XYZ file of C-alpha atoms in Angstrom:
499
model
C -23.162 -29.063 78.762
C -23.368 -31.766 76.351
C -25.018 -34.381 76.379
C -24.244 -37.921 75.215
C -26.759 -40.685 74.686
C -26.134 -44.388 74.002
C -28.074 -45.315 71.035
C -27.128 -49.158 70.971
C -27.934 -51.446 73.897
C -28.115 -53.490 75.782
C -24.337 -53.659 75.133
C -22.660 -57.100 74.313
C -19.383 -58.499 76.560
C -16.114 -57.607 75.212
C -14.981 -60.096 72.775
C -11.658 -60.875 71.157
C -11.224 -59.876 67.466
C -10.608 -62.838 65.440
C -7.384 -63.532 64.397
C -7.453 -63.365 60.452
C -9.358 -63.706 57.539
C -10.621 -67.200 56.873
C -8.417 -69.362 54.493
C -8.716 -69.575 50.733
C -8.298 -72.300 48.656
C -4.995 -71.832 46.444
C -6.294 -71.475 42.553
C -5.129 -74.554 40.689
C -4.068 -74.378 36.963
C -6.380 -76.758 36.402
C -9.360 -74.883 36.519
C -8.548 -73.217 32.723
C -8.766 -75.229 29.933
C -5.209 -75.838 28.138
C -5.945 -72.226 25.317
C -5.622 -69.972 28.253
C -3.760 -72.110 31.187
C -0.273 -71.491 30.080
C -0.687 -67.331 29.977
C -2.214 -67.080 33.136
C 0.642 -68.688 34.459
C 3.202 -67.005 32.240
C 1.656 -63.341 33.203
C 0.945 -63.989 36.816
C 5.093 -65.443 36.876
C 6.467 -62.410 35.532
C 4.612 -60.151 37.516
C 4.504 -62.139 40.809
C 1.029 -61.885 41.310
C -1.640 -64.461 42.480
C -2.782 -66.302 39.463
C -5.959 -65.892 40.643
C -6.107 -62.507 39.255
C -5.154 -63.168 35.608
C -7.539 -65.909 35.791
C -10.799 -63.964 36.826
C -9.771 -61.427 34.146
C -9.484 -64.000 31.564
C -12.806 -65.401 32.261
C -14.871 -62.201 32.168
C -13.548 -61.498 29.330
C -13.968 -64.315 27.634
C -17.706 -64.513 28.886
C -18.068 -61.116 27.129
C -16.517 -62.286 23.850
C -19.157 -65.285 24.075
C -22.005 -62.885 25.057
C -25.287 -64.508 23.664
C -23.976 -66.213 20.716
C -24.551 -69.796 22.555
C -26.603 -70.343 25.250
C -26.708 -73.499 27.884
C -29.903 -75.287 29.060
C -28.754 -77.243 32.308
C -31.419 -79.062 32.841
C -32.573 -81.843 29.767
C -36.449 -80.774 29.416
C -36.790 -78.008 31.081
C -36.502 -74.422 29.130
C -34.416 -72.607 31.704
C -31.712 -70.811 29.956
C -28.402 -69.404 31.396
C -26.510 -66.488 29.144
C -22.758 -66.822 30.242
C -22.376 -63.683 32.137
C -19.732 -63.447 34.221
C -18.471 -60.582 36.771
C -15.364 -60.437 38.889
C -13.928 -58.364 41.224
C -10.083 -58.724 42.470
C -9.744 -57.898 45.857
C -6.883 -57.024 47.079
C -4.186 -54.100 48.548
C -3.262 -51.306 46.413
C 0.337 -53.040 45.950
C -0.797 -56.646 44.789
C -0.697 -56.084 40.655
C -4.363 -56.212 40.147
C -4.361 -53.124 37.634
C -1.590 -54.302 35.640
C -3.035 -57.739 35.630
C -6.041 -56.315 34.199
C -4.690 -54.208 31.665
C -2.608 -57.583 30.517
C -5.060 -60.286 30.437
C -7.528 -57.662 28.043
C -5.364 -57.143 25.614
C -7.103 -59.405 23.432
C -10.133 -57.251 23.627
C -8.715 -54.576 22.890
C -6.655 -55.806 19.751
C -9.978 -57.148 18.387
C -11.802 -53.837 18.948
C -8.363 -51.437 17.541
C -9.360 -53.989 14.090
C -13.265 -53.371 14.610
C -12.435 -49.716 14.307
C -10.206 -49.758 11.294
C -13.407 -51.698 9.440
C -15.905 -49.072 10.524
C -13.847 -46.357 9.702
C -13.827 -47.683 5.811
C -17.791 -48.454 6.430
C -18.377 -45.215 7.780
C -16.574 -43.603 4.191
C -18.542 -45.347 2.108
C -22.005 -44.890 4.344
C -21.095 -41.342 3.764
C -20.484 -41.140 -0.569
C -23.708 -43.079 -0.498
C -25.410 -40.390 1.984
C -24.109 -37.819 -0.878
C -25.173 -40.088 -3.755
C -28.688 -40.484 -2.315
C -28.731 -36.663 -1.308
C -28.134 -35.581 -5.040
C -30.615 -38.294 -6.283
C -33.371 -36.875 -4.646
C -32.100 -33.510 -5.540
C -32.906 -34.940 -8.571
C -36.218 -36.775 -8.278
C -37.391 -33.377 -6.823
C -36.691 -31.420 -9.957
C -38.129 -34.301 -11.898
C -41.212 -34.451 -10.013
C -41.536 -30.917 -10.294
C -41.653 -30.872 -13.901
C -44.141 -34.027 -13.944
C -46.542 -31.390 -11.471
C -46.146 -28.938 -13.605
C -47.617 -31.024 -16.686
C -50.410 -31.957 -14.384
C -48.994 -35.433 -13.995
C -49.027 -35.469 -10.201
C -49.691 -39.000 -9.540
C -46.474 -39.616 -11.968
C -44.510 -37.232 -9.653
C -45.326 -38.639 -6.453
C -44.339 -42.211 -7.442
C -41.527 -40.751 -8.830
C -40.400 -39.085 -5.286
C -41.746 -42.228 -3.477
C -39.000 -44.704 -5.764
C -35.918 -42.524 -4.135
C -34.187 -44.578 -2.011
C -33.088 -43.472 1.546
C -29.869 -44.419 3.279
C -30.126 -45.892 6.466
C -28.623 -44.786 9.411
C -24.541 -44.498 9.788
C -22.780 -47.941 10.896
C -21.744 -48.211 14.744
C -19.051 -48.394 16.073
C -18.306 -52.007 17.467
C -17.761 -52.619 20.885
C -16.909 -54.882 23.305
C -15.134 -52.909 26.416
C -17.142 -49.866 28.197
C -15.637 -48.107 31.258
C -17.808 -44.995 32.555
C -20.862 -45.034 30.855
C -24.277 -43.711 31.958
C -26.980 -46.344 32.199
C -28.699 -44.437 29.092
C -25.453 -44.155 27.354
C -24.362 -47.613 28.252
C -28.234 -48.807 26.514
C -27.621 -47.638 23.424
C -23.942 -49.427 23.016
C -26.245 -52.361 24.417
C -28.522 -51.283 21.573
C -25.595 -51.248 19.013
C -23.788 -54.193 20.446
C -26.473 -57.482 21.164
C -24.287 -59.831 21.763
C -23.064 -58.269 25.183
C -20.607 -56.094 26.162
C -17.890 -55.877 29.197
C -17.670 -53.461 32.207
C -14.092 -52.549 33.603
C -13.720 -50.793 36.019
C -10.133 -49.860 37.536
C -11.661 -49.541 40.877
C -15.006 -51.095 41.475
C -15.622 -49.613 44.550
C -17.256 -46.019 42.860
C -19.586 -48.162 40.482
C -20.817 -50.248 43.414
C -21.109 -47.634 46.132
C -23.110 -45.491 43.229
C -25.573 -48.460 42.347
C -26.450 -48.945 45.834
C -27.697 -44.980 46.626
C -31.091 -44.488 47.167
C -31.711 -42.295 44.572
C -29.883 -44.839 41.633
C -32.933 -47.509 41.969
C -33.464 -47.300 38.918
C -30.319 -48.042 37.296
C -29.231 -50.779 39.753
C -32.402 -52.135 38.598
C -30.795 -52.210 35.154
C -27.489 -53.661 35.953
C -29.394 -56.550 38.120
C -30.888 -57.354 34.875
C -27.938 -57.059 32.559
C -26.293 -59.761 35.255
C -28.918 -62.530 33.696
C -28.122 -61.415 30.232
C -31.476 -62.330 28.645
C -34.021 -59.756 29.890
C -35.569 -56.980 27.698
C -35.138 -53.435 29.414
C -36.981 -50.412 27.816
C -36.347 -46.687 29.152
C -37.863 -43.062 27.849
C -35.571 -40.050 28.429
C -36.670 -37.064 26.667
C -34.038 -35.925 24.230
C -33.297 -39.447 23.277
C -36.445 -41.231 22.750
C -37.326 -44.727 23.837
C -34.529 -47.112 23.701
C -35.333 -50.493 24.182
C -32.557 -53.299 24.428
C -33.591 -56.606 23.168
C -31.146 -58.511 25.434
C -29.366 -56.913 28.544
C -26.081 -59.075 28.256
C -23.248 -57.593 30.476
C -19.999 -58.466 32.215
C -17.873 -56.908 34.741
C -14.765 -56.798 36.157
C -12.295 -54.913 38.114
C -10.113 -53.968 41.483
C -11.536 -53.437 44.815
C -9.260 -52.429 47.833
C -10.500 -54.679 51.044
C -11.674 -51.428 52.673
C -13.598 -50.415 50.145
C -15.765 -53.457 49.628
C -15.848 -54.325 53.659
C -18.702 -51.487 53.654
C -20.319 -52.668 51.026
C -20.850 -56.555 52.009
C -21.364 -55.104 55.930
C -24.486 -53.335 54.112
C -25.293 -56.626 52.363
C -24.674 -58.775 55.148
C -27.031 -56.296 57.816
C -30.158 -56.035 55.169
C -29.163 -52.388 54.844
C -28.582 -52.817 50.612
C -29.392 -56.378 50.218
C -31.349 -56.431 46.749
C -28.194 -58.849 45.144
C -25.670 -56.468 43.846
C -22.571 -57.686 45.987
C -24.085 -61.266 44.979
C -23.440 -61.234 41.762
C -19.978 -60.369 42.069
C -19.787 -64.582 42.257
C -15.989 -64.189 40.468
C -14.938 -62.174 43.647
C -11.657 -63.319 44.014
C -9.427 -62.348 47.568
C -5.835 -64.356 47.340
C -3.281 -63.774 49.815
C -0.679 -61.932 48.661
C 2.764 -62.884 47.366
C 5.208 -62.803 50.423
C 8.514 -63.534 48.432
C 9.780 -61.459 45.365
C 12.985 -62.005 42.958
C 14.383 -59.840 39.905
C 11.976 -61.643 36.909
C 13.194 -60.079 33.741
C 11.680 -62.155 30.403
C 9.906 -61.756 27.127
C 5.981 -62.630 27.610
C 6.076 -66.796 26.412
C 5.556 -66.274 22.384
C 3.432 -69.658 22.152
C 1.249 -69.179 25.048
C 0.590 -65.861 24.500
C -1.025 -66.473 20.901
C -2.894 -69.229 22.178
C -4.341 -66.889 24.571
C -5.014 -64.465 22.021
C -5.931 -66.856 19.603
C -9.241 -68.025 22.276
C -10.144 -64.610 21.781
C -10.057 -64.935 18.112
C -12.013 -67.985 17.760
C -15.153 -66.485 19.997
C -14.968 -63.672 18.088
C -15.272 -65.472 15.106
C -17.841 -68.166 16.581
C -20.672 -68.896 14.254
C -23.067 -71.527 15.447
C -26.801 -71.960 13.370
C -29.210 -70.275 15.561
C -31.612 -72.409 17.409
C -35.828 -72.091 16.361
C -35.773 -69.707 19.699
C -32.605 -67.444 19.160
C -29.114 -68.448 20.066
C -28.654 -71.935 20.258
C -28.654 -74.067 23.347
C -26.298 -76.810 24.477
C -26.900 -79.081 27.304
C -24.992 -81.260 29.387
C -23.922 -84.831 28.244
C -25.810 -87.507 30.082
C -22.377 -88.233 32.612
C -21.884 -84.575 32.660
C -25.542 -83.949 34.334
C -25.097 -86.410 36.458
C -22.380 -84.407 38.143
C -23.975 -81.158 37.731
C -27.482 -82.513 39.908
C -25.079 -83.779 42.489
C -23.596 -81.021 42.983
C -26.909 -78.885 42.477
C -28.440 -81.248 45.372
C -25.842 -80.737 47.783
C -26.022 -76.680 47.390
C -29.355 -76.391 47.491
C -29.573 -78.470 50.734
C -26.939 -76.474 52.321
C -27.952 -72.943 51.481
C -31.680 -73.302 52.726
C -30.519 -74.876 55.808
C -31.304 -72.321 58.863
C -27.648 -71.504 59.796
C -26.580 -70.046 56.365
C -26.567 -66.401 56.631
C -29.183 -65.241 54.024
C -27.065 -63.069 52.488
C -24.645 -66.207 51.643
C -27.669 -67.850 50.611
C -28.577 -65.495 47.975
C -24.751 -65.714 46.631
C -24.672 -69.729 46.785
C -28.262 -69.342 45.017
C -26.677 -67.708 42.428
C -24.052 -69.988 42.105
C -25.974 -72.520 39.416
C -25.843 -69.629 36.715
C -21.852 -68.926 36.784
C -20.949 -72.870 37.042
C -23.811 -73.148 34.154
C -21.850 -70.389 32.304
C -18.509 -71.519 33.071
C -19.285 -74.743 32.126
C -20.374 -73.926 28.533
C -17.910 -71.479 27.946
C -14.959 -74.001 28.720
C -16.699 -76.501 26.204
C -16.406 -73.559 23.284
C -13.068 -73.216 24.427
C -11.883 -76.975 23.998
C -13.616 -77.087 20.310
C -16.926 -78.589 21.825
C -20.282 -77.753 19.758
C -23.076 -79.983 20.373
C -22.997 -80.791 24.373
C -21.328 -79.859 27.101
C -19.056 -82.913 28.497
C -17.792 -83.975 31.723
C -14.535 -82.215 31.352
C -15.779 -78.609 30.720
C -18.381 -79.698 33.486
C -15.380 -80.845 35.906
C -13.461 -77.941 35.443
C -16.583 -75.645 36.132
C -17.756 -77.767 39.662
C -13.534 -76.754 40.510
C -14.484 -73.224 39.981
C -17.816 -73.493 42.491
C -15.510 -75.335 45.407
C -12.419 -72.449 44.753
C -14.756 -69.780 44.411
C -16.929 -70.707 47.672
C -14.057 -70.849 49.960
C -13.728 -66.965 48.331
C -16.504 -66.159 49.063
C -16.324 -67.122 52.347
C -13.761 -64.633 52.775
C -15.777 -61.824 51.125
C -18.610 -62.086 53.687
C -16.046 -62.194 56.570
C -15.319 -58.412 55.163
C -18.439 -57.729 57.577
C -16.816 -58.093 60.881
C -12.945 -58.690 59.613
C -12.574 -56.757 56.830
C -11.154 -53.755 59.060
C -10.036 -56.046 62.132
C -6.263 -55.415 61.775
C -7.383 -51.011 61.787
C -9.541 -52.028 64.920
C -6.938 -54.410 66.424
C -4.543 -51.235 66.387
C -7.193 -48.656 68.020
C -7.014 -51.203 71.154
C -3.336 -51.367 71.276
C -3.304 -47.300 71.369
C -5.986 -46.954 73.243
C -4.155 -44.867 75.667
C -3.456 -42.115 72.985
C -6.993 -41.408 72.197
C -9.236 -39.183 73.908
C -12.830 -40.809 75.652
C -15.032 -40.323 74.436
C -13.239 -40.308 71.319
C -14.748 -39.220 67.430
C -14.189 -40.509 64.717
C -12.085 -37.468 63.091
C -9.532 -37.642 66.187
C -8.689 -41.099 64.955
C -8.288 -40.112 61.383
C -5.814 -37.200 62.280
C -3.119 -39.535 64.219
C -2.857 -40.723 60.661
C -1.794 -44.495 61.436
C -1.762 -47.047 59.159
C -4.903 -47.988 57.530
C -6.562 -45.274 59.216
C -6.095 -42.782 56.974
C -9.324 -42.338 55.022
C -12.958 -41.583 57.131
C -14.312 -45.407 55.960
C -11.330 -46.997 57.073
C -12.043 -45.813 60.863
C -15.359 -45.613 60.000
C -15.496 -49.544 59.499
C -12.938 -50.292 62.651
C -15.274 -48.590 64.442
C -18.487 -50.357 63.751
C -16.002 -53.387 64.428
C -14.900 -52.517 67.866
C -18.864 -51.821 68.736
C -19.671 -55.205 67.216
C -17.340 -56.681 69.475
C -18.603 -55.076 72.359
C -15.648 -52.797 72.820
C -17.032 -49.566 72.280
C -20.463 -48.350 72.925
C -21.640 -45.790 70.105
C -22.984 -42.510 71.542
C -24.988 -39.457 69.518
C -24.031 -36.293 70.727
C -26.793 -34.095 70.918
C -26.450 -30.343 68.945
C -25.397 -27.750 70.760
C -27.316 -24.545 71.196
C -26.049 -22.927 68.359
C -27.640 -25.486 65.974
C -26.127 -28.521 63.783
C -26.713 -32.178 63.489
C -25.994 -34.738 65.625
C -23.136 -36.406 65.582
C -21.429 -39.601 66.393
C -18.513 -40.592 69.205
C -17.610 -43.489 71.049
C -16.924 -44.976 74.529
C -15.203 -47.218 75.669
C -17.637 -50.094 77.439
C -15.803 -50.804 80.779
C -16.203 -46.897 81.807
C -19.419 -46.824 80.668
C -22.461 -45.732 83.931
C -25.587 -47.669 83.937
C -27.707 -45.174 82.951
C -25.900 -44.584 79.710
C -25.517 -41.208 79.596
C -22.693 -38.736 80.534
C -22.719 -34.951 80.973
């Protein structure tokens, strides 16, 4: 005999599963300044894709190529300083372009590193002739001194050794993209590389399901750092010393598959990993997909495309005169502020009221920094130096309306993110056992409930709903753990167990 008991009651009242996702604001051209418009466009054309991914792409990369070489103050006295970090994640099916977007829209980045690499290459030949030089010049000094001992001129000797010059350590190698790095490996390219550098990950899903295990407190400490961009972060690990980083500036970017991140906002969204990490995702992009498709068969646009590379070029290049403090700081334009408090007023007021879910509070709360960042990196972009103006500003409030309405989606992943999986375990109900597990849904092999989260998720769905009621099944005499199934709630006794 088994035994079944109910570990969740008292059980809620079977309730329809929402129809869909909520709605998304369309992304609007007019969000980029006029360097990087046209290519989003022309890439997101020609491979039928939501602009919205190009654009996120284009962003957090840009953000990286600005790093910490200007900084923005939004408020007029106060010191409170925002480094332009930026990190996106493209949500979306494993058909809707979002690798091929990314590998596209970085190009840039990688163009500028391929030339970074050809310079360090002739630094790193000439780091090594003077490494020879200064190897047989203290040869040298050494046989010298020796001689000068010898004579019983020892003081002679040891100034002589002391006036040999040592070459410094070997040149590094510039970077700006890093893809699967250890924390302590990814510290000392942080070490290397102050002004910032930029995470890409493929699939997001590994990095974020990593940073939020129990045992990696320590480095998702880091990253939640390296999200502000201007906090110190020191670490010992024997075998490479103390490394500290002066600056934690990062980026990030990449793919996530909607049943991948569902999980991992449920977790947020529960308390269950709620520290911030899913929050900072705050360029977390989920378009609907592109229904229609026709043969597109043309050369990338030669003039936008240069502009687009040419943004690249110009941050790269950027040179501003430092401020007394470090990087220097722009602030808003008088009309520009004005805008920026309004809108500041109105968020604040609606993310402390008492029917905002807190963890949409702490992403809203976060918001200020990205529209800060956005703000000052769309002046740079337009050929602005002194202030930020009302038109980087404008374009940078568009962002914080398009991007809430995303984000509204996002947090939805926490009851609808697997709806349509759970939607289908009702309608073949009658082709599962009952109790059921978990495992004898994964077997029939149906459409997005293939892999163990996917029915994992529907499940939890179907139980949230009050469809299911979630029983452990106790170990049987030969030993084991407990384990999971489900019932369904209508044939459920009042007692809550079964034999």
């Amino acid at each position: 005999m088994t035994l079944m008991t109910e570990i969740r009651s008292p059980w809620p009242a079977p309730r329809p599963l929402p129809d869909a996702l909520p709605p998304v604001p369309a992304f609007e051209p007019e969000l980029l300044p006029e360097a990087i418009q046209s290519y989003v466009l022309d890439v997101s054309q020609r491979m039928q894709s939501p602009p919205d991914y190009a654009a996120v792409v284009a962003v957090c990369a840009l953000s990286a190529m600005l790093g910490r070489k200007a900084l923005i103050r939004p408020k007029q006295h106060d010191d409170w300083t925002v480094t332009p970090t930026a990190w996106g994640a493209l949500i979306g099916g494993p058909s809707t372009m979002k690798s091929p977007n990314l590998a596209e829209m970085l190009k840039p980045v990688h163009a500028i590193e391929a030339g970074a690499a050809v310079e360090w290459g002739e630094r790193i030949k000439l780091h090594k002739a003077e490494a020879e030089a200064a190897e047989i010049a203290a040869s040298l000094a050494k046989s010298a001194a020796k001689k000068l001992m010898q004579d019983g001129r020892k003081e002679e000797a040891i100034m002589y050794l002391a006036a040999s010059e040592e070459v410094g350590q070997a040149p590094a190698l510039p970077r700006i993209i890093v893809n699967d790095a250890s924390v302590e490996a990814l510290g000392e390219r942080l070490q290397e590389n102050p002004n910032g550098l930029l995470l890409v990950r493929d699939e997001l899903s590994g990095w974020i399901s990593t940073m939020m295990q129990e045992d990696r407190q320590s480095e998702r400490a880091f990253f939640l750092e390296a999200f502000n961009g201007n906090a110190s972060f020191t670490y010992d690990r024997i075998g490479r010393g103390t490394v500290r980083i002066e600056h934690c500036t990062l980026s990030v970017v990449g793919g996530i598959q909607p049943s991948k991140i569902a999980p991992l906002v449920r977790g947020a969204v529960r308390g269950t990993a709620d520290d911030g990490l899913i929050q900072r995702l705050q360029l977390a992009v989920w378009p609907d997909p592109v229904r229609s498709w026709r043969w597109i068969d043309r050369a990338p646009d030669p003039r936008a495309r240069a502009r687009y590379f040419d943004a690249f070029e110009r941050l790269h290049a950027m040179e501003m005169p430092a401020g007394e403090d470090g990087p220097p700081c722009l602030r808003f334009t008088p009309e520009a502020q004005a805008m920026f408090v309004e809108w500041m007023e109105e968020l604040q007021i609606e993310a402390r009221g008492d029917d905002m879910p807190e963890a949409m509070q702490s992403h809203l709360l976060k918001m200020p920094k990205t529209v800060a960042g956005l703000a000052l990196l769309f002046e740079l972009l337009e050929g602005g130096t002194d202030a930020v103006g009302e038109i980087a500003t404008g374009r940078a409030l568009g962002w914080a309306d398009y991007l809430r309405g995303h984000a509204d989606r996002l947090y939805s992943a926490a009851t609808h993110g697997s709806i349509d999986a759970a939607r289908l375990i009702l309608k073949r109900k009658a082709k599962l056992p009952n109790p059921l597990k978990a495992r004898e849904i994964q077997r029939k092999g149906w459409a997005g409930l293939s892999a163990p989260e996917e029915v994992a998720s529907a499940l939890e769905v179907l139980v949230d709903y009050g469809h299911l009621m979630e029983l452990e099944v106790e170990p049987t005499v030969i030993g084991g753990r407990p384990t999971k199934a489900y019932r369904w709630l209508e044939e459920v006794g009042n007692d809550g167990q079964m034999a």
